[in-house]
Coordinates of C-alpha atoms and ligand atoms in Angstrom, one line a residue:
X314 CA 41.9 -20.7 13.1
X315 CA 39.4 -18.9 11.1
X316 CA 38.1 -19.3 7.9
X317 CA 35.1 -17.3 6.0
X318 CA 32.9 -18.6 3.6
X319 CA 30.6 -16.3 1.1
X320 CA 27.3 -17.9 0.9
X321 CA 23.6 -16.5 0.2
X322 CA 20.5 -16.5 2.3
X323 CA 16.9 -15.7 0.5
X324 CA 14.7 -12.5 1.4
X325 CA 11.5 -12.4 -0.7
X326 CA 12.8 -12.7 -4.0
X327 CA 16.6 -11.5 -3.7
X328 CA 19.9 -13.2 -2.2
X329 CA 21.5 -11.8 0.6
X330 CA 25.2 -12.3 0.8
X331 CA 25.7 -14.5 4.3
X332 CA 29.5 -14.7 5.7
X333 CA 30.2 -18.6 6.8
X334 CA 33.0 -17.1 9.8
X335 CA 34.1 -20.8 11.3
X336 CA 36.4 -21.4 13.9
X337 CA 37.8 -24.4 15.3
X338 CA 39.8 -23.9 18.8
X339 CA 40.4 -26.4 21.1
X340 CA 38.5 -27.7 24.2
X341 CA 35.9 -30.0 24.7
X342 CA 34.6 -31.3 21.2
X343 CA 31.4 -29.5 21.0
X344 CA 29.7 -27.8 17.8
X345 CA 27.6 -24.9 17.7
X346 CA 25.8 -22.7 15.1
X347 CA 24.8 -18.7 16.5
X348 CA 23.6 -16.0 13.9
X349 CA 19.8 -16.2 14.0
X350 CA 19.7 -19.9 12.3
X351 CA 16.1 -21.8 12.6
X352 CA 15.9 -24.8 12.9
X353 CA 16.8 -26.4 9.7
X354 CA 20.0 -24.6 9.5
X355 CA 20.8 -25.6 12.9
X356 CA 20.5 -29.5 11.7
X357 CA 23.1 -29.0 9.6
X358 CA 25.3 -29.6 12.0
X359 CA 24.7 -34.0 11.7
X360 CA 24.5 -33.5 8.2
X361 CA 28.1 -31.7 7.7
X362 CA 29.1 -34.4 10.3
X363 CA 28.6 -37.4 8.6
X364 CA 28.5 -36.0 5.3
X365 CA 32.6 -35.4 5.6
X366 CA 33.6 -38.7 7.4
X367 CA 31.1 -40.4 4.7
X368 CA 33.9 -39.0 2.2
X369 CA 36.8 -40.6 3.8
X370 CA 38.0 -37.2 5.3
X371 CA 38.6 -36.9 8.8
X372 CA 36.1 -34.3 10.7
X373 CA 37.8 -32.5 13.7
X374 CA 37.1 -33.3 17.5
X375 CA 37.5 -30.4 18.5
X376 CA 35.5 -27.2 19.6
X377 CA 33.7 -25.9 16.7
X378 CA 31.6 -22.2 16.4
X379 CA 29.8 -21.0 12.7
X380 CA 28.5 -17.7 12.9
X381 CA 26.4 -16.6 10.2
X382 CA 26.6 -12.9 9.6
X383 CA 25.2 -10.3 9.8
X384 CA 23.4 -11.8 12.7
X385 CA 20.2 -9.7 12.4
X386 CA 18.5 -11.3 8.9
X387 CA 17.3 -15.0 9.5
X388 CA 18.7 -17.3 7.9
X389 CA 16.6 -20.5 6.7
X390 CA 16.8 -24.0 4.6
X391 CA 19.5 -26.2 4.6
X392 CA 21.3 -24.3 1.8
X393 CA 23.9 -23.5 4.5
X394 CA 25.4 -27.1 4.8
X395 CA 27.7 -27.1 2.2
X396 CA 29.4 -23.5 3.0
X397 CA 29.4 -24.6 6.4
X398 CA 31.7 -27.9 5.7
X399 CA 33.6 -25.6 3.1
X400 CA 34.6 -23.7 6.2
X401 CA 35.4 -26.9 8.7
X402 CA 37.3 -28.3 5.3
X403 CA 39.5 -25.1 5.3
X404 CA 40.1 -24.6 9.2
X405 CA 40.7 -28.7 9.6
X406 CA 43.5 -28.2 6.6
X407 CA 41.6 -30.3 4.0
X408 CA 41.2 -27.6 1.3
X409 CA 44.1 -24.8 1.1
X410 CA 43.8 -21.7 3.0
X411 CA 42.8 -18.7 1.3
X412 CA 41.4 -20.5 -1.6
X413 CA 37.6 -20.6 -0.8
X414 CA 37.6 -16.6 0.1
X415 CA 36.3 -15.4 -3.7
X416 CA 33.4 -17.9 -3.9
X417 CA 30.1 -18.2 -2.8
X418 CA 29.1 -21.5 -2.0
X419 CA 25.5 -22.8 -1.4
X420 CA 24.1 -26.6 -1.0
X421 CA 22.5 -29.3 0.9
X422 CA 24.1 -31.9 2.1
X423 CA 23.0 -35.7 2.5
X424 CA 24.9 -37.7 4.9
X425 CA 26.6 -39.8 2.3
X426 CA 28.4 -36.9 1.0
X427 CA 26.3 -36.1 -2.0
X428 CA 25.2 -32.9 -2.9
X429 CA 21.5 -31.6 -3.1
X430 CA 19.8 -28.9 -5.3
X431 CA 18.1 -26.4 -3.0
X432 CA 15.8 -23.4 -3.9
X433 CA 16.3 -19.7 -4.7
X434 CA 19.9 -20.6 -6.4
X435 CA 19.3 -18.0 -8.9
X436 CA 18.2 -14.9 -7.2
X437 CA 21.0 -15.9 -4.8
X438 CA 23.6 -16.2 -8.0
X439 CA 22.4 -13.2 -9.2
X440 CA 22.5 -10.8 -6.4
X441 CA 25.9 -11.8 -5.7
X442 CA 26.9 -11.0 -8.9
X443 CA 25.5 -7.4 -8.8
X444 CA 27.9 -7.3 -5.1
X445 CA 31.1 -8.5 -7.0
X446 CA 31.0 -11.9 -6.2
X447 CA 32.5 -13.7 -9.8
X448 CA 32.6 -17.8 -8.7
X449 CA 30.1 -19.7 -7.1
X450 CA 30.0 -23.2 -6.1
X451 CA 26.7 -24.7 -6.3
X452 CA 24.8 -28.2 -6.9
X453 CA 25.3 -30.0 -9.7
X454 CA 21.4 -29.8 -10.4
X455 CA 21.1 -25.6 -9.9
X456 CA 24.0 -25.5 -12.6
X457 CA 21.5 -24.7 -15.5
X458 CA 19.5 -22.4 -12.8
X459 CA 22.2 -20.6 -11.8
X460 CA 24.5 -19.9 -15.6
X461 CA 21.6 -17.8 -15.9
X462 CA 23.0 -14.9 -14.6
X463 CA 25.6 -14.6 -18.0
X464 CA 29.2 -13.6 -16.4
X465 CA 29.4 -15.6 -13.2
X466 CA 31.8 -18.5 -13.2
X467 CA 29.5 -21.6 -12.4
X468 CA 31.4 -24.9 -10.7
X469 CA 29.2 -27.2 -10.3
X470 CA 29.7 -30.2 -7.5
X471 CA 28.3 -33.4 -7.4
X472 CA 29.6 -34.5 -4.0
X473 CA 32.0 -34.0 -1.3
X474 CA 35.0 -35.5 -3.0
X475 CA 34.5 -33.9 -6.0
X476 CA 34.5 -30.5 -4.0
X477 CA 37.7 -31.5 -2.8
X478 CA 39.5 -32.1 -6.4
X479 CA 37.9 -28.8 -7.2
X480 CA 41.0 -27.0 -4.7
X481 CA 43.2 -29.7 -4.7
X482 CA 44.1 -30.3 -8.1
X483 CA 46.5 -28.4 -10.3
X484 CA 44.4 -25.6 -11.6
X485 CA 40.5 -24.8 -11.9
X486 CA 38.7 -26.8 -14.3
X487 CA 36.7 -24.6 -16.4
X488 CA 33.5 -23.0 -15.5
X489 CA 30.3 -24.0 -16.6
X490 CA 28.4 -22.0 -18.8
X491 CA 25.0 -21.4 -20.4
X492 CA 24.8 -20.2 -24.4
X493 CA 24.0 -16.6 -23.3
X494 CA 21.9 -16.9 -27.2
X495 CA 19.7 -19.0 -26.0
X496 CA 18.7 -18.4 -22.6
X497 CA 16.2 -16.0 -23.4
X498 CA 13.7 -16.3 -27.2
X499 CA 11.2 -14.0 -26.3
X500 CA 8.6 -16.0 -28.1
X501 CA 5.9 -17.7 -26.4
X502 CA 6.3 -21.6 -26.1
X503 CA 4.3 -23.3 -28.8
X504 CA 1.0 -24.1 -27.3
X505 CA -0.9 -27.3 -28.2
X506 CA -4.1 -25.0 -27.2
X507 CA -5.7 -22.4 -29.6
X508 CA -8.4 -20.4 -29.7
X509 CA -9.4 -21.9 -32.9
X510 CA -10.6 -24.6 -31.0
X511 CA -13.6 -22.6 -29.0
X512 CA -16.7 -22.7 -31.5
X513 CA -18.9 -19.3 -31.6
X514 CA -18.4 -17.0 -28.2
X515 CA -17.4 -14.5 -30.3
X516 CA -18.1 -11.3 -27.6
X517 CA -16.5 -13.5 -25.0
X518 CA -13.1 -13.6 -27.7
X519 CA -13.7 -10.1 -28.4
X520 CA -13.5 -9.4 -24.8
X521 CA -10.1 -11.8 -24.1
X522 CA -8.6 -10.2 -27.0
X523 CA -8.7 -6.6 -24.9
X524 CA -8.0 -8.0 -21.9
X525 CA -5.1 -9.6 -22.9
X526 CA -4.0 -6.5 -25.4
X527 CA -4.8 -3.9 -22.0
X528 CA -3.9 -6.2 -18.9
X529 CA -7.4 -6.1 -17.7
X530 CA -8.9 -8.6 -15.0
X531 CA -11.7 -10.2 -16.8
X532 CA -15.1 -12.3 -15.4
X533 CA -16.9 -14.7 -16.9
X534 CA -20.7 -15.5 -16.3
X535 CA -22.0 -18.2 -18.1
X536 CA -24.0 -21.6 -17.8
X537 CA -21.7 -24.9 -17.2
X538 CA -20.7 -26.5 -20.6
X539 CA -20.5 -23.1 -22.7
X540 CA -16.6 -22.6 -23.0
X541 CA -15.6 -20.1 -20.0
X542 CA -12.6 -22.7 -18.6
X543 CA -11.7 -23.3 -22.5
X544 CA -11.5 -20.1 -23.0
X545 CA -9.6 -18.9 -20.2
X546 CA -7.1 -21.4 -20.7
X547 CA -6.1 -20.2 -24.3
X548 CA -5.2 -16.7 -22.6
X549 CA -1.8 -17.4 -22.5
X550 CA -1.7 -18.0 -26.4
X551 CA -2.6 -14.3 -27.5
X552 CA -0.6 -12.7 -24.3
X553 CA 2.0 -10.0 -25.5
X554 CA 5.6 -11.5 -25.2
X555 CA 7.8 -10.6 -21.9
X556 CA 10.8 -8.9 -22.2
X557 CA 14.4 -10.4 -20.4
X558 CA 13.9 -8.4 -17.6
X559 CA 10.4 -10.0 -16.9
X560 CA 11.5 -13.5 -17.7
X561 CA 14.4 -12.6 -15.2
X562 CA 11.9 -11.8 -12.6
X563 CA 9.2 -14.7 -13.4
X564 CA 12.5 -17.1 -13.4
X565 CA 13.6 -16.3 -9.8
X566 CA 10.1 -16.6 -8.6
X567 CA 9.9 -19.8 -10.0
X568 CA 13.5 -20.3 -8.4
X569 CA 12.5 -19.4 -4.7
X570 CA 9.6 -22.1 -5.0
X571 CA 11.7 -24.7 -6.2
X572 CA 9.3 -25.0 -9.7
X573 CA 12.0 -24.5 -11.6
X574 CA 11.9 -27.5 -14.4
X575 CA 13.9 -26.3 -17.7
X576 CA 17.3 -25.3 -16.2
X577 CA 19.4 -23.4 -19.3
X578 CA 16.1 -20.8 -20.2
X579 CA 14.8 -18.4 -18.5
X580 CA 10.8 -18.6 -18.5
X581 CA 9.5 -16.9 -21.4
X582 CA 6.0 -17.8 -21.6
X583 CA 3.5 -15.9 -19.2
X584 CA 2.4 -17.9 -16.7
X585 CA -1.1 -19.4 -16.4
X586 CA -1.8 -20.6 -12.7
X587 CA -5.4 -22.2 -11.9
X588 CA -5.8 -23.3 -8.1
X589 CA -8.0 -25.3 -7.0
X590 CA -11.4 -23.7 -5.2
X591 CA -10.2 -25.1 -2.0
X592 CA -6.8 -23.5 -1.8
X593 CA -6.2 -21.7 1.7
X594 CA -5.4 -17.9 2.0
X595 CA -1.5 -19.2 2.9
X596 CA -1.3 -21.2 -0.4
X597 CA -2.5 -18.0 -2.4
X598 CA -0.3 -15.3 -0.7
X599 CA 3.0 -17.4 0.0
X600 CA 4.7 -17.5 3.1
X601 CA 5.1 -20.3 5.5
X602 CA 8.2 -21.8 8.0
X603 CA 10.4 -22.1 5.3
X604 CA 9.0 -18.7 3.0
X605 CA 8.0 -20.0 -0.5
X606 CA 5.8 -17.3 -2.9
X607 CA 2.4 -18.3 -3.5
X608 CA 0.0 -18.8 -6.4
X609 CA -0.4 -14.7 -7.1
X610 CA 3.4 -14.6 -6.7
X611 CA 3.7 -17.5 -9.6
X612 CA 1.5 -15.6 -11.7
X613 CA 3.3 -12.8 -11.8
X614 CA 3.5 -11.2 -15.0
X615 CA 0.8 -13.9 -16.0
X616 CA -2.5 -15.3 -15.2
X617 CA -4.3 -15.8 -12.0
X618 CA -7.3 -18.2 -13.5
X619 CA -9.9 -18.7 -10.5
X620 CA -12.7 -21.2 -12.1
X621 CA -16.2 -21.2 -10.2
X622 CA -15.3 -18.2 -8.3
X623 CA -18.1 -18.5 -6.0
X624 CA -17.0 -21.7 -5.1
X625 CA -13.7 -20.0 -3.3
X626 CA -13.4 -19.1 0.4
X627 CA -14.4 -16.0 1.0
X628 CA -11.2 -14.5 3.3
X629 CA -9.1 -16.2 -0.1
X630 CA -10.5 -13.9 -2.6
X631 CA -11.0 -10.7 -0.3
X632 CA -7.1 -11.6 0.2
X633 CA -6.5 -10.9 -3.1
X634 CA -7.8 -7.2 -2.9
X635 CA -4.4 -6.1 -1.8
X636 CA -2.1 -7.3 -4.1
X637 CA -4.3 -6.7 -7.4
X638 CA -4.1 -2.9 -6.1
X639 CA 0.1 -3.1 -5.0
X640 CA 0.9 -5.7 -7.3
X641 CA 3.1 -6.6 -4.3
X642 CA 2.0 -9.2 -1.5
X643 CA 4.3 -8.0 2.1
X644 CA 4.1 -10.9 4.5
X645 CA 4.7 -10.5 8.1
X646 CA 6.4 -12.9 10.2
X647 CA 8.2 -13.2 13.8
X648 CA 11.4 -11.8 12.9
X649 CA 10.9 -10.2 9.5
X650 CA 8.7 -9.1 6.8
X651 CA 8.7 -10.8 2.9
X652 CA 7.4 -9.2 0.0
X653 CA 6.5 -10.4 -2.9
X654 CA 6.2 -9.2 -6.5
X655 CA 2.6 -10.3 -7.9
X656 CA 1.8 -8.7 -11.1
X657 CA -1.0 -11.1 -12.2
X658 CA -4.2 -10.3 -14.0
X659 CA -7.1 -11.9 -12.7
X660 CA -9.1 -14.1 -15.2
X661 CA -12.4 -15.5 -13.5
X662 CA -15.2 -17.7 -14.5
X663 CA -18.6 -18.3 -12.6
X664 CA -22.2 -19.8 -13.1
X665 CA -25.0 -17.2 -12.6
X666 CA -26.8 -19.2 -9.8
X667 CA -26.1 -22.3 -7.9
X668 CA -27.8 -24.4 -10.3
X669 CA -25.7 -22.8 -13.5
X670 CA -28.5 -22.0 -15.9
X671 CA -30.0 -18.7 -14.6
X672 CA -30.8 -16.8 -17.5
X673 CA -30.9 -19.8 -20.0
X674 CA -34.6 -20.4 -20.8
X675 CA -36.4 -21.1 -17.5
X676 CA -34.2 -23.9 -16.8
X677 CA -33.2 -22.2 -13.5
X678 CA -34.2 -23.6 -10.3
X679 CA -32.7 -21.4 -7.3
X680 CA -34.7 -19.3 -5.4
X681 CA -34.1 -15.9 -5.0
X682 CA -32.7 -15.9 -2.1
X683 CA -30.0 -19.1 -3.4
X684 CA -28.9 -16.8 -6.1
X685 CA -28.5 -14.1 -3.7
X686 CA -26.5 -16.3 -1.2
X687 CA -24.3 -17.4 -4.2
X688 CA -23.4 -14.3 -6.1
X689 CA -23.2 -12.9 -2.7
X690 CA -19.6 -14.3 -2.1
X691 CA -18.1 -12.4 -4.5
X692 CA -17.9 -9.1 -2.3
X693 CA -18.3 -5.2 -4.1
X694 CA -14.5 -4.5 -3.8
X695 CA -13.3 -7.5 -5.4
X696 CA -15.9 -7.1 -8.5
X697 CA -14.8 -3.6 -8.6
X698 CA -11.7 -4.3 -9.4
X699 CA -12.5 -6.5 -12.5
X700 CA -12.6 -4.4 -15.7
X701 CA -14.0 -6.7 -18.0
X702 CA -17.4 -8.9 -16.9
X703 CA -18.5 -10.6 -19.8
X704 CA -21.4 -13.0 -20.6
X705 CA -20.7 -16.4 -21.9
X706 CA -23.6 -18.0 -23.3
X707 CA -24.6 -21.5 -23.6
X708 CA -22.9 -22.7 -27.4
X709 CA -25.7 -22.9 -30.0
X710 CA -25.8 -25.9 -32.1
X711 CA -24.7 -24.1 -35.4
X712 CA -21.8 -22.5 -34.2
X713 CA -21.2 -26.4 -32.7
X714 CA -21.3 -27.6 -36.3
X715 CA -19.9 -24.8 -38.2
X716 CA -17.2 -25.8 -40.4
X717 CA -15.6 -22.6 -40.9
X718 CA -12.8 -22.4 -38.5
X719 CA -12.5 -19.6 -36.3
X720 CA -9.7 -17.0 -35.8
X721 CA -6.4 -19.0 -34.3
X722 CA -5.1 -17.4 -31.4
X723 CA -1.9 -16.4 -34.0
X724 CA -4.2 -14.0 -35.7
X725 CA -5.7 -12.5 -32.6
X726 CA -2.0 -12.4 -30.6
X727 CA -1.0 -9.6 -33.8
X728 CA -3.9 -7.6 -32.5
X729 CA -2.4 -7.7 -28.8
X730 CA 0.3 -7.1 -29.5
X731 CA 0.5 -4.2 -31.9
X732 CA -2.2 -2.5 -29.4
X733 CA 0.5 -3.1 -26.5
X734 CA 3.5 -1.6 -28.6
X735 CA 1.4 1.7 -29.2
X736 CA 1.0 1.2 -25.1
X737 CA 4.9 1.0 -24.9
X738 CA 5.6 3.4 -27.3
X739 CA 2.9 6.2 -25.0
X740 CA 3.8 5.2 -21.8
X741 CA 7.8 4.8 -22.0
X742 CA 8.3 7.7 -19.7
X743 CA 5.6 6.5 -17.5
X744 CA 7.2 3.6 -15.8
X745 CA 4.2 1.6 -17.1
X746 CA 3.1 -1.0 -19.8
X747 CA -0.4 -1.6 -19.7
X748 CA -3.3 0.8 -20.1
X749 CA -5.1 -0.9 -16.9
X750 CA -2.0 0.7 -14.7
X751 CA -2.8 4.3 -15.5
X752 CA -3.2 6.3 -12.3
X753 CA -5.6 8.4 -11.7
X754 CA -3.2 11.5 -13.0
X755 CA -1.8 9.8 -15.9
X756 CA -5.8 8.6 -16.7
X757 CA -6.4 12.4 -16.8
X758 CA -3.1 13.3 -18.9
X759 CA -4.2 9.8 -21.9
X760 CA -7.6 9.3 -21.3
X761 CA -9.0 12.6 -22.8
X762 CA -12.8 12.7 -23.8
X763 CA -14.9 14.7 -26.0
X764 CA -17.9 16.3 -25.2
X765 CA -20.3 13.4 -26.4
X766 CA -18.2 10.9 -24.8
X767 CA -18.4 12.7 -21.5
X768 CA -21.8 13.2 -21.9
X769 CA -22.1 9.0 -22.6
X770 CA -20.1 8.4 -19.5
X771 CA -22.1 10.7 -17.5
X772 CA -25.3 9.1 -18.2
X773 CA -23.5 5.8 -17.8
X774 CA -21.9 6.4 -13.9
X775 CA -25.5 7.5 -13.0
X776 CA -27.8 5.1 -14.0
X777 CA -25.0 1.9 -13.3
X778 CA -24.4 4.3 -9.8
X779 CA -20.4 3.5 -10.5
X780 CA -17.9 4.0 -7.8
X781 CA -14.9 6.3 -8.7
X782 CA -12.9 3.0 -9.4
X783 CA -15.5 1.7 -11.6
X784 CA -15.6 5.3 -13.6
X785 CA -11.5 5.2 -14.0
X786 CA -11.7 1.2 -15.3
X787 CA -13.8 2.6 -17.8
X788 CA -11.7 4.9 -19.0
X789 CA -8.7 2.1 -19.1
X790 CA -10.6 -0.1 -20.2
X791 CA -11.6 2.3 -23.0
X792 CA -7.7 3.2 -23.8
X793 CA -7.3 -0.5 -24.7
X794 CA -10.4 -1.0 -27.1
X795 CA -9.5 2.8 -29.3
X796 CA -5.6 1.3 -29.0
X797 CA -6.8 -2.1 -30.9
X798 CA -8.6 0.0 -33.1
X799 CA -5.0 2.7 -33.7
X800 CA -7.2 5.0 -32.8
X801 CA -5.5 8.2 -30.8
X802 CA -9.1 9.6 -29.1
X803 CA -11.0 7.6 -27.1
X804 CA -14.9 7.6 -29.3
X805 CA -18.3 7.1 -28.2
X806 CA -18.3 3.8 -29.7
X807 CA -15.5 2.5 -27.4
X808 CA -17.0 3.9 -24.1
X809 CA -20.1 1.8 -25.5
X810 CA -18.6 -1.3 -25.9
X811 CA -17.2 -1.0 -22.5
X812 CA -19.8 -0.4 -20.8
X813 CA -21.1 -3.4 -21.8
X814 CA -18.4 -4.8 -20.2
X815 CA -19.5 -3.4 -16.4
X816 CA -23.3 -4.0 -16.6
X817 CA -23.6 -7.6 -16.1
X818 CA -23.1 -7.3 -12.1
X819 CA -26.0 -5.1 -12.8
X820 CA -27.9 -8.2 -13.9
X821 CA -27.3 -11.0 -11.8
X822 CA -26.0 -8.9 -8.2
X823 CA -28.8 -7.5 -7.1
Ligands
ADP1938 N1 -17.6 -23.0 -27.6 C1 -17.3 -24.2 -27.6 N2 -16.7 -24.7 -28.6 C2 -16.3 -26.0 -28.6 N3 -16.4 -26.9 -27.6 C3 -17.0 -26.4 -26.5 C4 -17.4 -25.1 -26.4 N4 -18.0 -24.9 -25.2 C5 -17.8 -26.0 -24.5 N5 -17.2 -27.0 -25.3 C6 -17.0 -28.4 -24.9 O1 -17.5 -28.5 -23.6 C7 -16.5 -28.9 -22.7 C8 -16.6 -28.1 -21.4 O2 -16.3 -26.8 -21.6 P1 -15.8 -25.9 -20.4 O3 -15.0 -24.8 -20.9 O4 -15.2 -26.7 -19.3 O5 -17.2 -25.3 -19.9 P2 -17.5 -24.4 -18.6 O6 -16.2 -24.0 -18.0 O7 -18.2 -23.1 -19.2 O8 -18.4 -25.1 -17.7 C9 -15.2 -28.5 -23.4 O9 -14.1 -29.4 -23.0 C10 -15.5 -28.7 -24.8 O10 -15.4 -30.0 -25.2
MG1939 MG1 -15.6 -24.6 -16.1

């Protein structure tokens, strides 16, 4: 007999519906899985075993065959176990025929019987769900993860047994269910961090504040001890909000990579992701035997914070020229390719020179030729791609002691975020949000100048000998400071205040 079983296999970020087809004939007891499976799927096969006969039920002797279809996608993980015993269950005569066939049913199982949580449950839930699928069977654990798609009929399962009662007894229990009010605030999580904290810096504020209103990457050069890892870390504060579909989209990243913590919300902060300088190129774009997204991927929609930038490998950061152009990372591997939403903005911070203090007094000690060496890693393309490179100085003593309190991240978020609704409001036909993802056309239809202004930028593309790149982040970067202002025209005074923002590699890249 033949029995088929919906479950869900993972491609980048989206579910693929996987038919469980199982068929139990007899012959020689053998048991085989076909359908492109790697190897973990393929272990299943002693987990299912002694998973059943661990819950008292009697597994068949007798010659078993899964196919996984359609046999052309890979299928990976050990999320395939429990479908896979759902189908043995129905074809041995342990759960009722026909009743499985409007599910889709994903889990690991352990060989006592229990059931494990496994990764991706959400985009998996929720792709079903687009196809029609209306009940799933997953973990106990994923239950939270997966009531997030609001309208699918979640049963969660503890173990084996419990699986069993589900069929077996008179009538489905009843589903379980998120509050569809409060899976998604909008608000951002209340921080214990605020900008309050950071004494003086006011430019390097300024310039967060229009980074964070117009999406810009943003570098930091400054001497150790002056703020630049304090400050990026209270990014997150003034961010604008996300909207659901974002959170959506954030939520089954965080799904795929098994980081999910607070089952029941969707993620509604942006997040803020700082690896370490020695993370590898894998670690950074995602991929691997099982595919999980890396730290771009995590940031999408958030932060990318790389602290000591020079400290990086070099292939890491020239890695990250890509995807800060797609906003997409594609992975290829053997049998397939993965791709990967990344939508992060780049936040940096550096030290001018090896030493840190290059430009502080004549406390410097490097040598030309050091300095060179060390600013050196940070290639052309990569710094071209950074709007915003801004000067951190080192804190003077009577901003230290200064008892009135600076601006609170509250105050400075109402900035952001009124510049980015006159952003929605312009670009709503667009299919963009931020100023710093005009094209090239669109910078030509928004970006309009005057005569002085072009004459400013003019003067300003020759003398900093700008690339093309460099003159259109300008322009962007421009947008962002005359929207924080409500100002319709981009001024000279804004194209000043940006290029500020371009002439420090200028200063310390030679
Ligand atoms: N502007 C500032 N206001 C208040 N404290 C500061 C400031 N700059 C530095 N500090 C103090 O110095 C510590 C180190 O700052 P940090 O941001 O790590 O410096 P950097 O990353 O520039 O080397 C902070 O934890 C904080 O205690
Ligand atoms: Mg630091």
């Amino acid at each position: 007999m033949v029995s088929i079983v919906k479950s869900s296999t993972l491609c980048g970020v989206d579910g693929v519906i996987v038919d469980v087809e199982t068929d139990i004939s007899s012959g020689l007891p053998a048991f085989d899985i076909v359908g492109l499976p790697d190897s973990a799927v393929k272990e299943a096969k002693e987990r299912v075993r002694s998973a059943v006969r661990n819950s008292d039920f009697d597994f068949p002797v007798k010659r078993i065959t899964v196919n996984l279809a359609p046999a052309d996608i890979r299928k990976e993980g050990p999320s395939f176990d429990l479908p896979i015993a759902v189908g043995i269950m129905v074809c041995s005569g342990l759960l009722p025929k026909n009743s499985t066939g409007e599910f889709m049913v994903t889990g690991e199982l352990s060989l006592d019987g229990n059931i494990r949580a496994v990764n991706g449950v959400l985009p998996m839930v929720y792709s079903a769900y687009k196809n029609g699928v209306k009940k799933f069977i997953v973990p106990e654990q994923n239950a939270g993860e997966a009531a997030l798609c609001t309208g699918a009929e979640i049963y969660p399962v503890k173990n084996i047994r419990e699986l069993w009662e589900l069929f077996n007894s008179s009538g489905l229990k009843k589903p379980f269910c998120a509050d569809s009010e409060k899976i998604f605030s909008g608000t951002n999580e209340k921080s214990m961090l605020d900008f309050a904290d950071v004494k003086g810096q006011e430019g390097a504020k300024r310039a967060m504040e229009i980074a964070a209103a117009g999406y810009h990457n943003i570098l930091m050069i400054g001497p150790p001890g002056s703020g630049k890892t304090m400050l990026a870390k209270r990014l997150p504060t003034i961010m604008p909000p996300l909207t659901f579909d974002e959170s959506l989209e954030i939520t089954k990243i965080y799904s795929v990579a098994g980081l999910l913590k607070s089952s029941g919300r969707l993620i509604d902060t942006r997040p803020f992701r700082s690896p370490h300088h020695t993370v590898s190129s894998a670690a950074l774009t995602g991929g691997g035997r099982i595919p999980k997204p890396g730290e771009i991927s995590l940031s999408h929609k958030g932060i990318l914070f790389l602290d000591e930038l020079p400290e990086f490998h070099r292939g890491a950061l020239e890695i990250l020229r890509q995807p800060l152009e797609d906003k997409e990372v594609t992975i290829s591997r053997v049998n397939s390719t993965i791709t990967y939403p990344s939508d992060f903005m780049l936040a940096a911070a550096m030290n001018p020179c090896p030493c840190g203090y290059l430009g502080d007094g004549d406390k410097c000690r490097c040598t030309q030729n050091e300095i060179s060496k060390y600013t050196g890693k940070i290639s052309g393309p990569l710094l071209d791609r950074i709007d915003i490179q801004v000067e951190v100085s080192a804190v003077k003593y009577d901003d230290l002691y200064e008892t009135k309190k600076s601006e609170s991240s509250q105050e400075i978020r109402k900035r952001v975020v009124k510049a980015h609704n006159i952003q929605l409001e312009r670009y709503k036909n667009e299919g963009i949000q931020f100023n710093s993802q005009l094209t090239a056309p669109l910078i030509e239809k928004y970006c309009v100048l005057g005569q002085a202004e072009k004459e400013i930028l003019k003067t300003a593309f020759e003398r900093l000998s700008l690339s093309a790149r460099g003159y259109h982040k300008i322009l962007k970067t421009a947008r962002t400071v005359a929207d924080l202002e409500g100002s319709g025209d981009i001024k000279v005074k804004h194209i000043m205040e940006v290029i500020q923002y371009r002439s420090l590699d200028r200063k310390y890249m030679m």
